């Protein structure tokens, strides 16, 4: 605007005032745009009906010792393993310090005979094999992910392969001896 | 800008990066010529000239809210109605997005109607802006199609029966009419295939409108904008679009958005039909079926003619006649400000259209169809008789020599 030093000095007060107005207007514009973008982005988050369906109750009565089942929870498989004494023993005698994601089996299984984990490989989200007795269980007798070869043990802990973490243990509570609520 | 640091060559790094990019894709210069400092606009535009940019704003609102609605909507006859209620009740801010979209359609039409009336009053359709005017009519037709298709999607009673009635317009075509309707439906009634294709086309057409707006603005830039005096603006009577008209448009936008959101927040269903909150029922037509308000005058024309084919022809003709408007209006003076006789008939025509709109909202009983018939006849007389004759006979007021001349004279 001001081409000479003289004019610049004369306009100095006006320039500041104009700059202030410009910046407050721009700031209001940004706030307004943000207020408009927020609901649009927020609408992509889980809706109320999705959130309302986020816990399930599961009966463990029908699961025989040595049997593993899958349940659907939040659109993902949950593995429930009724472990044999040998499987529990294998899971508990491991030196935790050597594990990639150190966790004791006691922390992961509230009741030693039942292991409940989310059946989603912590690498890139495939469902590991090993729930059905006919599937590959890997050398630690737990689960084996066919996508990139991650191997989990009978406690669902990562033992070999690219996955960084153990299979997630979902929040769950035993309502009674044979019924568990997941989520 | 004056505080920019200069490099050894006298150019800032920012400036050099900008020039590097502009040499490869001159998009900033292009924008500057389109809607920036290199686009000269007559200095005397009034607030009626705000509605073009407001229409573009509304189109953007409709596209953005529509994209997010489509993420939660299911185009299936057994799920569509429930998925809209799901949006209203369960989706975060779904009520806001849907009310913005539904009311946005109405406000888009309000803005466009004012934009069209401004063009009609100030003679913006006259030489050399005929093609600009034509593209505008195409945009309007595309808008009406898009709005109709969108209104069907919630699959309420008005959706269903509106779709049935409007697709049946084509059954008026002699011989092949029914085959065309079957083709449009993808079946023997409005049903799931119809809903699916309507959703697809409702998503497509807004982007066709975006393309048409591009052409509309291109055609605007060739002769430049008209102005309230309707005379060609001398270069000295023009100011750059940025910052002057950008700021004016932003101010107008602020006022407009307040009114728009008053409707969205406090009167979201004022312009809607309660019957559309009843799920579509192919066995039961609502007692009183009316289209959305923006179609009412044309709906009145359709109903006022006691002949199926002729009614449909006149309804479409009432819009298509606008294509001939640049030649039907024989006056060489553009602005209505200098045409005292035209002004009277222009206002009369607006009243006529409002009466037709009211007729369209009423049940077709008693005196209503007669009023509709008279209104329809006057609608066409205005374009086919009044405008040519007034153009020949009227003595316009003297035009100023330039835009600044009357202002400078008044100052003396």
Coordinates of C-alpha atoms in Angstrom, one line a residue:
Chain A
X1 CA 0.0 0.0 0.0
X2 CA 2.5 2.6 1.2
X3 CA 5.3 3.1 -1.3
X4 CA 7.3 5.7 0.5
X5 CA 8.8 5.8 4.0
X6 CA 7.0 9.0 4.7
X7 CA 3.6 7.7 3.7
X8 CA 4.3 4.5 5.6
X9 CA 5.0 6.4 8.8
X10 CA 1.8 8.4 8.4
X11 CA -0.2 5.2 7.8
X12 CA 1.4 3.2 10.5
X13 CA -1.6 3.4 12.9
X14 CA -4.1 2.5 10.2
X15 CA -2.0 -0.4 9.0
X16 CA -2.1 -1.9 12.5
X17 CA -5.8 -1.4 12.8
X18 CA -6.4 -2.9 9.3
X19 CA -4.1 -5.9 10.1
X20 CA -6.0 -6.5 13.3
X21 CA -9.3 -6.5 11.5
X22 CA -7.9 -8.8 8.8
X23 CA -6.6 -11.2 11.3
X24 CA -9.7 -11.3 13.5
X25 CA -11.8 -11.8 10.4
X26 CA -9.6 -14.6 9.2
X27 CA -9.6 -16.2 12.7
X28 CA -13.4 -16.0 12.8
X29 CA -13.5 -17.6 9.4
X30 CA -11.3 -20.4 10.5
X31 CA -13.4 -21.0 13.7
X32 CA -16.6 -21.0 11.6
X33 CA -15.2 -23.5 9.1
X34 CA -14.0 -25.6 11.9
X35 CA -17.4 -25.6 13.5
X36 CA -18.8 -26.7 10.2
X37 CA -16.3 -29.4 9.6
X38 CA -16.6 -30.9 13.1
X39 CA -20.1 -32.3 12.8
X40 CA -19.2 -33.8 9.4
X41 CA -16.2 -35.6 10.7
X42 CA -17.9 -36.5 13.9
X43 CA -20.7 -38.2 11.9
X44 CA -18.2 -40.7 10.7
X45 CA -17.6 -42.0 14.2
X46 CA -19.7 -44.9 15.5
X47 CA -23.3 -44.0 15.7
X48 CA -25.4 -44.5 18.9
X49 CA -26.9 -47.8 17.6
X50 CA -23.4 -49.1 16.9
X51 CA -22.2 -48.1 20.4
X52 CA -25.3 -49.7 22.0
X53 CA -24.4 -53.1 20.6
X54 CA -20.8 -53.0 22.0
X55 CA -21.1 -55.7 24.6
X56 CA -22.2 -59.4 24.4
X57 CA -23.0 -62.1 26.9
X58 CA -21.6 -65.5 26.2
X59 CA -22.3 -68.9 27.8
X60 CA -19.3 -71.1 28.4
X61 CA -21.2 -74.1 29.5
X62 CA -21.2 -75.8 26.1
X63 CA -17.5 -75.5 25.5
X64 CA -15.7 -78.8 26.1
X65 CA -12.2 -79.0 27.5
X66 CA -9.7 -78.6 24.7
X67 CA -12.3 -77.0 22.5
X68 CA -12.0 -73.4 21.1
X69 CA -14.8 -71.3 19.7
X70 CA -15.3 -68.0 17.9
X71 CA -17.9 -65.4 18.9
X72 CA -18.7 -62.2 17.1
X73 CA -18.1 -59.0 19.1
X74 CA -18.1 -55.6 17.6
X75 CA -17.9 -57.2 14.2
X76 CA -14.7 -59.0 15.2
X77 CA -14.1 -62.6 16.2
X78 CA -13.4 -63.4 19.9
X79 CA -11.6 -66.6 20.6
X80 CA -12.7 -68.5 23.6
X81 CA -10.4 -71.4 24.5
X82 CA -11.3 -74.0 27.1
X83 CA -7.7 -75.0 27.8
X84 CA -6.5 -78.3 28.9
X85 CA -4.2 -78.7 31.9
X86 CA -1.2 -79.1 29.5
X87 CA -2.1 -75.9 27.6
X88 CA -2.3 -74.0 30.9
X89 CA 1.0 -75.5 32.0
X90 CA 2.7 -74.5 28.8
X91 CA 1.4 -71.0 29.0
X92 CA 2.6 -70.5 32.6
X93 CA 6.0 -72.0 32.5
X94 CA 7.3 -69.6 29.9
X95 CA 10.0 -67.1 30.9
X96 CA 8.0 -63.9 30.6
X97 CA 11.2 -61.8 30.3
X98 CA 12.0 -63.4 26.9
X99 CA 8.6 -62.5 25.4
X100 CA 8.3 -59.7 22.8
X101 CA 5.2 -58.4 24.7
X102 CA 5.9 -59.6 28.3
X103 CA 2.7 -60.6 30.1
X104 CA 2.0 -63.4 32.5
X105 CA -0.7 -65.9 31.7
X106 CA -2.3 -65.1 35.1
X107 CA -2.9 -61.6 33.9
X108 CA -4.4 -62.7 30.6
X109 CA -6.7 -65.5 31.8
X110 CA -8.9 -64.5 34.8
X111 CA -9.9 -68.2 35.1
X112 CA -7.0 -70.4 34.1
X113 CA -9.2 -72.8 32.1
X114 CA -10.7 -70.1 29.9
X115 CA -8.7 -67.8 27.7
X116 CA -10.7 -65.0 26.0
X117 CA -8.9 -63.0 23.3
X118 CA -9.8 -60.9 20.3
X119 CA -9.1 -63.0 17.3
X120 CA -7.4 -60.3 15.3
X121 CA -3.7 -60.5 14.6
X122 CA -1.9 -57.5 15.9
X123 CA 0.1 -57.3 12.7
X124 CA -2.4 -56.2 10.1
X125 CA -5.7 -57.6 11.4
X126 CA -6.2 -61.0 9.8
X127 CA -7.9 -63.8 11.8
X128 CA -5.3 -66.3 13.0
X129 CA -5.9 -70.0 12.4
X130 CA -6.1 -72.5 15.2
X131 CA -9.5 -72.3 16.7
X132 CA -10.7 -75.4 14.9
X133 CA -8.6 -78.4 15.9
X134 CA -8.0 -79.1 12.2
X135 CA -6.4 -75.8 11.6
X136 CA -2.7 -75.0 11.8
X137 CA -1.8 -73.9 15.4
X138 CA 1.8 -73.1 15.0
X139 CA 4.7 -74.5 17.0
X140 CA 3.5 -73.1 20.3
X141 CA 0.1 -74.8 20.1
X142 CA -1.8 -71.5 20.1
X143 CA -2.7 -69.7 16.9
X144 CA -1.0 -69.1 13.5
X145 CA -1.8 -66.2 11.3
X146 CA -1.8 -67.2 7.6
X147 CA -1.3 -63.7 6.3
X148 CA 2.3 -63.0 7.4
X149 CA 3.2 -65.9 9.6
X150 CA 2.8 -64.7 13.2
X151 CA 2.8 -67.5 15.8
X152 CA 0.8 -67.2 19.1
X153 CA 1.0 -69.5 22.1
X154 CA -1.7 -71.0 24.2
X155 CA -2.1 -67.8 26.0
X156 CA -2.5 -65.8 22.8
X157 CA 0.9 -64.2 23.2
X158 CA 3.1 -63.4 20.2
X159 CA 6.1 -65.7 20.0
X160 CA 7.4 -65.5 16.4
X161 CA 6.7 -63.5 13.3
X162 CA 6.0 -59.8 12.5
X163 CA 3.2 -59.0 14.9
X164 CA 4.3 -56.6 17.7
X165 CA 1.8 -57.4 20.4
X166 CA -0.1 -60.3 22.1
X167 CA -3.7 -61.0 21.0
X168 CA -5.8 -58.4 22.8
X169 CA -7.7 -59.6 25.9
X170 CA -11.0 -57.7 25.8
X171 CA -12.6 -56.3 28.9
X172 CA -14.7 -59.1 30.3
X173 CA -16.4 -60.0 33.5
X174 CA -17.8 -63.3 34.7
X175 CA -21.5 -62.9 35.5
X176 CA -21.6 -66.4 37.0
X177 CA -19.5 -69.6 36.6
X178 CA -20.6 -70.2 33.0
X179 CA -21.6 -66.8 31.7
X180 CA -19.2 -64.1 30.7
X181 CA -19.9 -60.5 29.5
X182 CA -17.5 -59.2 26.9
X183 CA -17.2 -55.4 26.4
Chain B
X1 CA 3.7 -8.5 2.4
X2 CA 6.0 -5.6 2.8
X3 CA 7.9 -7.4 5.5
X4 CA 9.0 -10.3 3.2
X5 CA 12.6 -11.1 3.4
X6 CA 14.5 -10.7 0.1
X7 CA 17.2 -13.0 -1.1
X8 CA 20.4 -12.0 -3.0
X9 CA 18.4 -11.8 -6.3
X10 CA 15.8 -9.6 -4.7
X11 CA 13.2 -12.3 -4.6
X12 CA 12.0 -14.2 -1.5
X13 CA 12.2 -17.9 -1.4
X14 CA 8.5 -18.0 -1.3
X15 CA 8.3 -15.9 -4.5
X16 CA 10.7 -18.1 -6.3
X17 CA 8.8 -21.3 -5.3
X18 CA 5.6 -19.6 -6.5
X19 CA 7.1 -18.6 -9.8
X20 CA 8.5 -22.1 -10.3
X21 CA 5.1 -23.6 -9.8
X22 CA 3.3 -21.0 -11.9
X23 CA 5.6 -21.7 -14.8
X24 CA 4.4 -25.3 -14.8
X25 CA 0.8 -24.9 -13.8
X26 CA -0.4 -21.3 -13.7
X27 CA -3.4 -22.0 -11.4
X28 CA -3.0 -19.0 -9.2
X29 CA -2.9 -16.6 -12.2
X30 CA -5.9 -18.4 -13.6
X31 CA -7.8 -17.9 -10.3
X32 CA -6.7 -14.3 -10.2
X33 CA -8.1 -13.7 -13.6
X34 CA -11.3 -15.7 -12.8
X35 CA -12.3 -14.3 -9.4
X36 CA -9.4 -12.2 -8.3
X37 CA -7.6 -8.9 -8.9
X38 CA -7.5 -9.3 -12.7
X39 CA -11.2 -9.7 -13.0
X40 CA -12.7 -6.2 -13.5
X41 CA -16.3 -5.8 -12.4
X42 CA -18.6 -2.7 -12.8
X43 CA -18.3 -0.5 -9.7
X44 CA -22.0 -0.1 -9.2
X45 CA -23.3 -3.6 -8.5
X46 CA -26.0 -3.7 -5.8
X47 CA -26.8 -6.5 -3.4
X48 CA -28.9 -8.3 -5.9
X49 CA -25.5 -9.3 -7.4
X50 CA -24.6 -11.3 -4.3
X51 CA -26.9 -14.2 -5.2
X52 CA -24.6 -15.9 -7.8
X53 CA -21.9 -16.5 -5.2
X54 CA -24.5 -17.5 -2.7
X55 CA -25.8 -20.1 -5.1
X56 CA -22.3 -21.5 -5.5
X57 CA -22.0 -21.6 -1.7
X58 CA -25.3 -23.5 -1.4
X59 CA -24.1 -26.0 -4.0
X60 CA -21.0 -26.6 -2.0
X61 CA -23.1 -27.1 1.2
X62 CA -25.3 -29.5 -0.6
X63 CA -22.4 -31.6 -2.0
X64 CA -20.6 -31.7 1.3
X65 CA -23.6 -32.6 3.5
X66 CA -24.8 -35.0 0.8
X67 CA -21.5 -36.9 0.8
X68 CA -21.8 -37.4 4.5
X69 CA -25.5 -38.4 4.3
X70 CA -24.7 -41.0 1.6
X71 CA -22.2 -42.6 4.1
X72 CA -25.2 -43.5 6.3
X73 CA -28.0 -43.9 3.8
X74 CA -29.2 -47.2 2.3
X75 CA -30.9 -47.1 -1.1
X76 CA -33.2 -50.0 -0.6
X77 CA -37.0 -49.9 -0.4
X78 CA -37.0 -51.9 2.9
X79 CA -34.1 -49.9 4.5
X80 CA -34.2 -46.4 3.0
X81 CA -36.8 -44.9 5.3
X82 CA -35.2 -46.5 8.4
X83 CA -31.7 -45.4 7.4
X84 CA -32.9 -41.8 7.3
X85 CA -34.4 -42.2 10.7
X86 CA -31.1 -43.8 11.8
X87 CA -29.3 -40.7 10.5
X88 CA -31.7 -38.5 12.5
X89 CA -31.5 -40.4 15.8
X90 CA -28.2 -42.3 15.9
X91 CA -25.6 -40.8 13.7
X92 CA -23.5 -38.1 15.4
X93 CA -24.9 -34.7 14.2
X94 CA -26.9 -36.7 11.6
X95 CA -29.9 -34.5 12.4
X96 CA -27.9 -31.4 11.6
X97 CA -26.4 -32.7 8.4
X98 CA -29.8 -33.9 7.2
X99 CA -31.6 -30.7 8.1
X100 CA -28.9 -28.7 6.4
X101 CA -29.3 -30.8 3.3
X102 CA -33.2 -30.8 3.3
X103 CA -33.4 -27.0 4.0
X104 CA -30.4 -26.4 1.9
X105 CA -32.4 -27.5 -1.1
X106 CA -35.0 -24.8 -0.3
X107 CA -32.5 -22.1 0.3
X108 CA -30.6 -23.1 -2.8
X109 CA -33.8 -22.5 -4.8
X110 CA -34.6 -19.2 -2.9
X111 CA -31.1 -18.0 -3.9
X112 CA -31.4 -19.1 -7.5
X113 CA -34.8 -17.7 -7.9
X114 CA -33.6 -14.3 -6.7
X115 CA -30.6 -14.7 -9.0
X116 CA -32.9 -15.4 -12.0
X117 CA -35.2 -12.5 -11.2
X118 CA -32.3 -10.2 -10.9
X119 CA -31.2 -11.3 -14.4
X120 CA -34.7 -10.8 -15.7
X121 CA -35.1 -7.3 -14.2
X122 CA -31.7 -5.9 -15.2
X123 CA -31.8 -7.6 -18.7
X124 CA -28.8 -9.7 -18.0
X125 CA -30.0 -12.2 -20.7
X126 CA -29.7 -9.7 -23.5
X127 CA -26.9 -9.5 -26.1
X128 CA -24.1 -10.4 -25.6
X129 CA -25.0 -12.6 -22.6
X130 CA -27.5 -15.0 -24.3
X131 CA -25.3 -18.1 -23.9
X132 CA -24.6 -17.2 -20.3
X133 CA -28.4 -17.1 -19.8
X134 CA -28.9 -20.4 -21.5
X135 CA -26.4 -22.2 -19.3
X136 CA -28.1 -20.7 -16.3
X137 CA -31.4 -22.3 -17.5
X138 CA -29.6 -25.6 -17.9
X139 CA -28.3 -25.3 -14.3
X140 CA -31.8 -24.6 -13.1
X141 CA -33.2 -27.6 -15.0
X142 CA -30.4 -29.8 -13.5
X143 CA -31.2 -28.4 -10.1
X144 CA -34.9 -29.3 -10.4
X145 CA -34.0 -32.8 -11.5
X146 CA -31.5 -33.2 -8.7
X147 CA -34.0 -32.0 -6.1
X148 CA -36.7 -34.3 -7.3
X149 CA -34.4 -37.3 -7.3
X150 CA -33.2 -36.4 -3.8
X151 CA -36.7 -36.0 -2.5
X152 CA -37.5 -39.6 -3.4
X153 CA -34.6 -41.1 -1.4
X154 CA -36.1 -40.9 2.1
X155 CA -38.8 -43.2 0.8
X156 CA -41.7 -41.5 2.6
X157 CA -45.2 -41.2 1.2
X158 CA -44.5 -38.0 -0.6
X159 CA -41.3 -39.4 -2.0
X160 CA -43.0 -42.4 -3.4
X161 CA -46.1 -40.6 -4.8
X162 CA -44.1 -37.7 -6.1
X163 CA -41.9 -40.1 -7.9
X164 CA -44.9 -41.9 -9.3
X165 CA -46.6 -38.7 -10.5
X166 CA -43.5 -37.1 -12.0
X167 CA -42.3 -40.2 -13.8
X168 CA -45.9 -40.5 -15.2
X169 CA -45.5 -37.2 -16.9
X170 CA -43.7 -39.1 -19.6
X171 CA -46.7 -41.4 -20.1
X172 CA -48.4 -38.4 -21.8
X173 CA -46.1 -38.9 -24.8
X174 CA -48.4 -40.5 -27.4
X175 CA -47.5 -44.1 -28.4
X176 CA -44.2 -44.7 -26.6
X177 CA -45.1 -43.0 -23.3
X178 CA -45.8 -46.0 -21.2
X179 CA -42.7 -47.8 -22.5
X180 CA -40.6 -44.8 -21.4
X181 CA -42.1 -44.8 -18.0
X182 CA -41.4 -48.5 -17.6
X183 CA -37.8 -47.8 -18.6
X184 CA -37.5 -45.0 -16.0
X185 CA -38.9 -47.3 -13.3
X186 CA -37.0 -50.4 -14.2
X187 CA -40.2 -52.3 -13.5
X188 CA -44.0 -51.9 -13.5
X189 CA -44.2 -49.4 -10.7
X190 CA -41.8 -47.2 -8.7
X191 CA -39.8 -49.8 -6.8
X192 CA -36.4 -50.8 -5.7
X193 CA -34.7 -50.5 -9.1
X194 CA -36.2 -46.9 -9.3
X195 CA -34.8 -46.0 -5.9
X196 CA -31.4 -47.4 -6.7
X197 CA -31.0 -45.5 -10.0
X198 CA -32.5 -42.3 -8.4
X199 CA -29.7 -42.5 -5.8
X200 CA -27.1 -43.0 -8.4
X201 CA -28.3 -40.0 -10.5
X202 CA -28.9 -37.8 -7.4
X203 CA -25.2 -38.3 -6.6
X204 CA -24.1 -37.6 -10.2
X205 CA -26.1 -34.5 -11.2
X206 CA -24.6 -32.1 -8.7
X207 CA -21.2 -32.6 -10.4
X208 CA -22.8 -32.0 -13.7
X209 CA -24.0 -28.7 -12.2
X210 CA -20.5 -28.0 -11.1
X211 CA -19.4 -28.4 -14.7
X212 CA -22.2 -26.1 -15.9
X213 CA -21.3 -23.5 -13.3
X214 CA -17.7 -23.6 -14.7
X215 CA -19.2 -22.8 -18.2
X216 CA -21.6 -20.2 -16.7
X217 CA -18.7 -18.3 -15.2
X218 CA -16.6 -18.7 -18.3
X219 CA -19.5 -17.3 -20.4
X220 CA -19.8 -14.5 -17.8
X221 CA -16.1 -13.5 -18.2
X222 CA -16.3 -13.0 -22.0
X223 CA -18.6 -9.9 -21.9
X224 CA -18.1 -9.2 -18.1
X225 CA -20.8 -8.7 -15.6
X226 CA -23.9 -6.7 -16.3
X227 CA -24.8 -3.9 -13.8
X228 CA -27.9 -2.1 -12.5
X229 CA -27.7 0.6 -15.2
X230 CA -27.5 -2.1 -17.9
X231 CA -25.0 0.0 -19.9
X232 CA -21.6 -1.3 -21.0
X233 CA -19.1 -0.4 -18.3
X234 CA -16.1 1.6 -19.3
X235 CA -12.7 0.3 -17.9
X236 CA -12.6 3.4 -15.6
X237 CA -15.9 2.3 -14.2
X238 CA -14.7 -1.2 -13.1
X239 CA -13.0 -2.3 -10.0
X240 CA -11.2 -5.6 -9.3
X241 CA -13.3 -8.5 -8.0
X242 CA -10.8 -9.1 -5.3
X243 CA -10.9 -7.5 -2.7
X244 CA -14.0 -5.4 -3.4
X245 CA -16.6 -7.9 -4.4
X246 CA -15.1 -10.8 -2.5
X247 CA -15.6 -8.8 0.7
X248 CA -19.1 -7.7 -0.3
X249 CA -20.0 -11.4 -1.1
X250 CA -18.5 -12.5 2.2
X251 CA -20.6 -9.9 4.0
X252 CA -23.8 -11.0 2.2
X253 CA -22.9 -14.6 2.9
X254 CA -22.7 -13.8 6.6
X255 CA -26.2 -12.4 6.6
X256 CA -27.5 -15.3 4.5
X257 CA -26.0 -18.0 6.7
X258 CA -27.7 -16.5 9.7
X259 CA -31.1 -16.8 8.0
X260 CA -30.3 -20.2 6.7
X261 CA -29.4 -21.6 10.1
X262 CA -32.4 -20.0 11.8
X263 CA -34.4 -22.3 9.5
X264 CA -32.1 -25.3 10.1
X265 CA -32.2 -25.0 13.9
X266 CA -35.6 -23.7 14.7
X267 CA -37.9 -24.4 11.7
X268 CA -36.3 -27.4 10.0
X269 CA -39.6 -28.9 8.9
X270 CA -41.5 -25.7 8.1
X271 CA -41.0 -26.2 4.3
X272 CA -41.4 -30.0 4.4
X273 CA -44.5 -32.2 4.2
X274 CA -45.5 -34.2 7.4
X275 CA -46.6 -37.0 5.1
X276 CA -43.1 -37.7 4.2
X277 CA -42.5 -39.0 7.7
X278 CA -44.8 -41.9 6.8
X279 CA -43.1 -44.8 5.1
X280 CA -43.9 -45.2 1.4
X281 CA -47.0 -47.3 0.9
X282 CA -47.7 -48.4 -2.7
X283 CA -51.3 -49.2 -1.8
X284 CA -52.3 -45.7 -0.4
X285 CA -51.9 -42.3 -2.0
X286 CA -51.8 -39.4 0.5
X287 CA -55.1 -37.4 0.6
X288 CA -53.4 -34.2 -0.4
X289 CA -50.4 -34.6 -2.5
X290 CA -48.3 -31.5 -3.2
X291 CA -44.7 -31.1 -4.5
X292 CA -42.0 -29.1 -2.7
X293 CA -42.7 -25.3 -2.8
X294 CA -40.2 -24.6 -5.5
X295 CA -42.2 -26.6 -8.0
X296 CA -45.6 -25.3 -7.1
X297 CA -46.1 -22.7 -10.0
X298 CA -45.3 -25.4 -12.6
X299 CA -47.4 -27.9 -10.8
X300 CA -50.3 -25.4 -11.0
X301 CA -49.8 -25.0 -14.7
X302 CA -49.9 -28.7 -15.1
X303 CA -53.1 -29.1 -13.2
X304 CA -54.9 -26.2 -14.7
X305 CA -55.0 -27.6 -18.2
X306 CA -57.8 -30.2 -18.6
X307 CA -55.7 -32.2 -21.1
X308 CA -52.9 -34.6 -20.0
X309 CA -50.5 -34.0 -22.9
X310 CA -51.1 -30.3 -23.2
X311 CA -50.6 -29.9 -19.5
X312 CA -47.2 -31.6 -19.6
X313 CA -46.2 -29.6 -22.7
X314 CA -47.1 -26.3 -21.1
X315 CA -45.4 -27.2 -17.8
X316 CA -42.1 -27.9 -19.5
X317 CA -42.8 -25.0 -21.9
X318 CA -43.1 -22.6 -19.1
X319 CA -39.4 -23.1 -18.4
X320 CA -38.2 -23.8 -21.9
X321 CA -39.7 -20.5 -23.1
X322 CA -37.0 -18.8 -21.0
X323 CA -34.5 -20.0 -23.7
X324 CA -36.2 -17.6 -26.1
X325 CA -36.3 -14.7 -23.7
X326 CA -33.4 -12.8 -25.2
X327 CA -35.4 -12.5 -28.4
X328 CA -38.9 -12.2 -27.0
X329 CA -37.8 -9.1 -25.1
X330 CA -37.3 -6.7 -28.1
X331 CA -36.2 -3.7 -26.1
X332 CA -32.6 -2.7 -26.6
X333 CA -32.4 -1.2 -23.1
X334 CA -31.2 -3.8 -20.6
X335 CA -32.0 -2.4 -17.2
X336 CA -35.6 -2.3 -15.9
X337 CA -34.7 0.9 -14.1
X338 CA -35.1 2.8 -17.4
X339 CA -38.2 0.9 -18.6
X340 CA -41.3 2.2 -16.7
X341 CA -43.8 0.1 -18.6
X342 CA -41.7 -3.1 -18.4
X343 CA -41.4 -2.6 -14.7
X344 CA -45.2 -2.7 -14.2
X345 CA -45.5 -5.9 -16.2
X346 CA -42.4 -7.5 -14.5
X347 CA -44.0 -7.0 -11.1
X348 CA -47.3 -8.3 -12.5
X349 CA -45.6 -11.4 -13.8
X350 CA -44.0 -12.1 -10.4
X351 CA -47.4 -11.7 -8.7
X352 CA -48.8 -14.1 -11.3
X353 CA -46.1 -16.7 -10.5
X354 CA -46.8 -16.3 -6.8
X355 CA -50.5 -16.8 -7.4
X356 CA -49.7 -19.9 -9.4
X357 CA -47.6 -21.1 -6.6
X358 CA -50.4 -20.6 -4.2
X359 CA -52.8 -22.4 -6.6
X360 CA -50.4 -25.3 -6.8
X361 CA -50.5 -25.7 -3.0
X362 CA -54.3 -25.8 -2.8
X363 CA -56.6 -28.8 -3.5
X364 CA -57.8 -28.5 -7.1
X365 CA -61.4 -27.7 -6.2
X366 CA -63.9 -24.9 -6.8
X367 CA -62.5 -21.7 -8.2
X368 CA -58.9 -22.9 -7.8
X369 CA -58.4 -24.5 -11.3
X370 CA -60.0 -21.4 -12.9
X371 CA -57.5 -19.1 -11.2
X372 CA -54.7 -21.5 -12.2
X373 CA -55.9 -21.4 -15.9
X374 CA -56.0 -17.6 -15.9
X375 CA -52.6 -17.5 -14.2
X376 CA -51.2 -19.9 -16.8
X377 CA -52.5 -17.9 -19.7
X378 CA -51.1 -14.7 -18.3
X379 CA -47.7 -16.4 -17.7
X380 CA -47.4 -17.2 -21.4
X381 CA -49.0 -13.9 -22.6
X382 CA -46.3 -12.1 -20.6
X383 CA -43.5 -13.8 -22.5
X384 CA -45.1 -14.2 -26.0
X385 CA -47.0 -11.0 -26.3
X386 CA -46.3 -8.4 -23.6
X387 CA -42.5 -8.5 -23.7
X388 CA -42.2 -8.1 -27.5
X389 CA -44.9 -5.4 -27.7
X390 CA -43.7 -3.4 -24.7
X391 CA -40.2 -3.5 -26.3
X392 CA -41.5 -1.9 -29.4
X393 CA -43.9 0.6 -28.0
X394 CA -42.2 1.7 -24.7
X395 CA -40.2 4.9 -24.6
X396 CA -37.3 4.2 -22.2
X397 CA -35.9 6.9 -19.9
X398 CA -32.7 8.4 -21.1
X399 CA -29.6 6.3 -20.4
X400 CA -26.6 7.8 -18.7
X401 CA -23.4 8.2 -20.8
X402 CA -21.4 6.2 -18.2
X403 CA -21.7 4.6 -14.8
X404 CA -20.0 7.4 -13.1
X405 CA -21.8 10.2 -14.9
X406 CA -25.1 10.3 -12.9
X407 CA -23.1 10.2 -9.7
X408 CA -20.8 13.0 -10.7
X409 CA -23.8 15.1 -11.9
X410 CA -25.6 14.6 -8.6
X411 CA -22.5 15.8 -6.8
X412 CA -22.4 19.1 -8.7

